[in-house]
Short mmCIF file of C-alpha atoms and ligand atoms in Angstrom, two decimals:
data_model
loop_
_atom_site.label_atom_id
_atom_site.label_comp_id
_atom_site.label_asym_id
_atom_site.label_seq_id
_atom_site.Cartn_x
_atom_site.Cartn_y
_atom_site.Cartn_z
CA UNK A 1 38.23 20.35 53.23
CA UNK A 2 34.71 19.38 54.97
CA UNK A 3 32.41 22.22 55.79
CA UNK A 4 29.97 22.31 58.96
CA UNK A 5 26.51 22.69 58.16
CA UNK A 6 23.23 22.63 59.93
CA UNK A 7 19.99 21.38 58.85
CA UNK A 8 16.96 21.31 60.33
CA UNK A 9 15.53 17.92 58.55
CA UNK A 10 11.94 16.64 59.71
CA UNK A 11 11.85 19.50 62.83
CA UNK A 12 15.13 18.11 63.55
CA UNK A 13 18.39 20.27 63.81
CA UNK A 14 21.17 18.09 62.35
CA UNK A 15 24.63 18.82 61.45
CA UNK A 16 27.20 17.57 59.27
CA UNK A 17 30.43 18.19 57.97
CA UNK A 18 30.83 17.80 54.11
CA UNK A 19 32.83 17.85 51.38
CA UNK A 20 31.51 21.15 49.08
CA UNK A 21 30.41 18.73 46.54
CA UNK A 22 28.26 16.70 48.74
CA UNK A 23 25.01 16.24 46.88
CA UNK A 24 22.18 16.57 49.44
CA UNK A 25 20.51 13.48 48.41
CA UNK A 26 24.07 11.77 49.75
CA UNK A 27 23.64 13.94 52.52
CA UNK A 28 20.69 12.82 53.93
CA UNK A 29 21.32 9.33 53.16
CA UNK A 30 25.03 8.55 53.92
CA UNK A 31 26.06 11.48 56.50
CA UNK A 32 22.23 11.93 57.89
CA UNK A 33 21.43 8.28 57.90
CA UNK A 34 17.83 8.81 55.98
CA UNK A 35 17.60 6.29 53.72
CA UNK A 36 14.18 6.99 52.57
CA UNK A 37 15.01 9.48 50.27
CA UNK A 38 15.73 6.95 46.87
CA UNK A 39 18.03 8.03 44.14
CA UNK A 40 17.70 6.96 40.92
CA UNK A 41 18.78 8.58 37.90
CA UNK A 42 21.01 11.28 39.81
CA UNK A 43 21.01 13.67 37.00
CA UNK A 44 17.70 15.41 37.72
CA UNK A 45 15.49 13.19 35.56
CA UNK A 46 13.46 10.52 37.72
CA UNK A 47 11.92 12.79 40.54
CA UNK A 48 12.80 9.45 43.20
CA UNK A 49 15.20 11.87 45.18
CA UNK A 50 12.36 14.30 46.02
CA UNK A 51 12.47 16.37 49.23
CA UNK A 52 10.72 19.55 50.36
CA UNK A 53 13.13 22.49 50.80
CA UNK A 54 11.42 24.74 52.64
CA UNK A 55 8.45 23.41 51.82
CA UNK A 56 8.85 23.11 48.01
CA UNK A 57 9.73 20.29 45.87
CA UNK A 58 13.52 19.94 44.63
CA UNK A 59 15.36 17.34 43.01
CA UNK A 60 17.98 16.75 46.23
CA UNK A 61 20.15 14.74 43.60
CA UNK A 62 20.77 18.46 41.43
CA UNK A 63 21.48 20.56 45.13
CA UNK A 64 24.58 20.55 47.07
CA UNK A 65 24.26 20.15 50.85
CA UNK A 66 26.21 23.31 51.48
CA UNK A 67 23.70 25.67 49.74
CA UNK A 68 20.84 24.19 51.65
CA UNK A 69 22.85 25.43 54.95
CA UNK A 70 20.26 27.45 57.70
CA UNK A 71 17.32 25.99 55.46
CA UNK A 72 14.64 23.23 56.29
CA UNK A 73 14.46 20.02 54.86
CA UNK A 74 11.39 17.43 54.87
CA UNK A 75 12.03 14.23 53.80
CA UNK A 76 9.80 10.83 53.37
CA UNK A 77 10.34 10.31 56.96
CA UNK A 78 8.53 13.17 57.77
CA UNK A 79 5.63 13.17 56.22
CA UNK A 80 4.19 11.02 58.73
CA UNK A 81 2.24 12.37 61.87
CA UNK A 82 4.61 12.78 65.06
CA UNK A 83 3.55 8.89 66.58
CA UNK A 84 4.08 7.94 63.16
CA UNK A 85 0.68 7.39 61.62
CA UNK A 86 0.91 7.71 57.70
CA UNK A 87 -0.33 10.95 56.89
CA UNK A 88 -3.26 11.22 54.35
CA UNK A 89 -1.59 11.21 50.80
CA UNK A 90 0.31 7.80 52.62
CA UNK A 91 -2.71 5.89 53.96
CA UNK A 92 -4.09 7.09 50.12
CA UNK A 93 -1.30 5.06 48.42
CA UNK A 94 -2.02 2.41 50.03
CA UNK A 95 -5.29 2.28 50.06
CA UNK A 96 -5.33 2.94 45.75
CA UNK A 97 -2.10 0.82 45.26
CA UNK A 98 -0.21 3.79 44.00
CA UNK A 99 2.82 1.69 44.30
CA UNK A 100 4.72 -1.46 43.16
CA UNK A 101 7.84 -1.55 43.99
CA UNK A 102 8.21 1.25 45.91
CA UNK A 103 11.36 2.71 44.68
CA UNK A 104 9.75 6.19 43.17
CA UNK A 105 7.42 6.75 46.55
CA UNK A 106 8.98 8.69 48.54
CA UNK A 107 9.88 11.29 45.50
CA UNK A 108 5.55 11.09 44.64
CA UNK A 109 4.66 11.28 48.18
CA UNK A 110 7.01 14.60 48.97
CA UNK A 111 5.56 16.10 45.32
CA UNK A 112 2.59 15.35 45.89
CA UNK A 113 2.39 16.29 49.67
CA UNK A 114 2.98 19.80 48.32
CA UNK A 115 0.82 19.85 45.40
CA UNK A 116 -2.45 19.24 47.86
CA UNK A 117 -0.65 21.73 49.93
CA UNK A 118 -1.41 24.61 47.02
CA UNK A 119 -4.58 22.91 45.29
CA UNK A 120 -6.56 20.82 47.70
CA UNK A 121 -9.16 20.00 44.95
CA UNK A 122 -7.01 19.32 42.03
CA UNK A 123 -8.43 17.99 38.00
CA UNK A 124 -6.93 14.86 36.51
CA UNK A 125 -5.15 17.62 34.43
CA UNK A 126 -3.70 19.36 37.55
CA UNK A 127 -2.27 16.33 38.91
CA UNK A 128 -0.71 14.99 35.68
CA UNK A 129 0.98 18.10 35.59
CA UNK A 130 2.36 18.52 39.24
CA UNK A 131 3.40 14.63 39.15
CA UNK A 132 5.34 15.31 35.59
CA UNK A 133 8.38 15.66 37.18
CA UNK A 134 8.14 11.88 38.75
CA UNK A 135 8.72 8.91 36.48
CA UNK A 136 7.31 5.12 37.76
CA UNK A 137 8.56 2.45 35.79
CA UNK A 138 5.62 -0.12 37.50
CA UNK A 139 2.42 1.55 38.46
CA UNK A 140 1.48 2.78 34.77
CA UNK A 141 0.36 5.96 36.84
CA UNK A 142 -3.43 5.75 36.50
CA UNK A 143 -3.41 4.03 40.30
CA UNK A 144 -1.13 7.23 41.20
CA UNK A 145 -3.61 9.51 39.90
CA UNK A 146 -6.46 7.94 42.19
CA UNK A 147 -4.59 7.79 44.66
CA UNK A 148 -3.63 12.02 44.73
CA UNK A 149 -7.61 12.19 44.33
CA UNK A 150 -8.14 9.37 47.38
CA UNK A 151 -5.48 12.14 49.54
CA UNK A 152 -7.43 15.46 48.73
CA UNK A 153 -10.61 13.39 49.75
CA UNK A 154 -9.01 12.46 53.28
CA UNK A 155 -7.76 16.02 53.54
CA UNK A 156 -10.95 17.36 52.83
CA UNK A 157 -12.65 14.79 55.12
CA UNK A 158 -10.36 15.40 57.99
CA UNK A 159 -9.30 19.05 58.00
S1 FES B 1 17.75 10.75 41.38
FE1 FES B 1 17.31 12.85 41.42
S2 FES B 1 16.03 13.17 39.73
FE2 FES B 1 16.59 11.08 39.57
S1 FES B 2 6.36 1.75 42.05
FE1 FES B 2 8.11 0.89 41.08
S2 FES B 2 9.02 2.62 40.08
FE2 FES B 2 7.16 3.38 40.86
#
């Protein structure tokens, strides 16, 4: 038996009807049609299915759809302004080369949206610890690291 539930993903209301097992990383992706959200591991390991939930980071791999029902989701998609210029943590990974391959970006950009969010000015120890929960099997993390401090610059610079 499906069960309705609404979303509001990106500013967006959106509904679905799913199964009460529905993880809300297959959510987005199969029922929701938001593919940016990647999922790696899918047992809470790799940080690549990152999403904001209500703002804060959660593994979307680890939550089922149905308890995220009445809540708000942000998603890779959404981090980018309304005409869809990158925002500033975006434009900083690709300015520092924060990625290869791409597959763990969207989980970094979501974490790390919110970690400028709470500590514009972040150390190098600060932002080792609030990208922990993101593994990158290319990037060797040191151009990741630039890049969070490249973001808070462009935040900083552009308030
Ligand atoms: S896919 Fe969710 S933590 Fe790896
Ligand atoms: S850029 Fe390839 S896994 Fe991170």
């Amino acid at each position: 038996m499906n069960i309705a539930i609404t979303l509001t993903v990106n500013g967006v209301v959106r509904q679905a009807e799913v199964p009460a097992r529905r993880l809300l990383s297959d959510c987005l992706r199969h029922d929701l049609g938001l593919t940016g959200t990647h999922v790696g591991c899918e047992h809470g390991v790799c940080g690549c299915c990152t999403v904001l939930l209500d703002g804060e980071p959660v593994r979307s791999c680890l939550t089922f759809a149905v308890t995220v029902d009445g809540h708000d989701i942000t998603t890779v998609e959404g981090l980018s302004a309304p005409g869809g210029a990158m925002s500033p943590v975006q434009r900083a990974f690709a300015e520092c080369h924060g990625l290869q391959c791409g597959f763990c970006t969207p989980g970094f950009l979501c974490t790390v949206t919110a970690l400028l969010r709470d500590n514009p000015a972040p150390t190098d120890e600060e932002v080792l610890e609030g990208i922990s929960g993101n593994l990158c099997r290319c990037t060797g993390y040191q151009n990741i690291v630039k890049s969070v401090h490249r973001a808070a610059e462009i935040m900083a610079e552009e308030p």
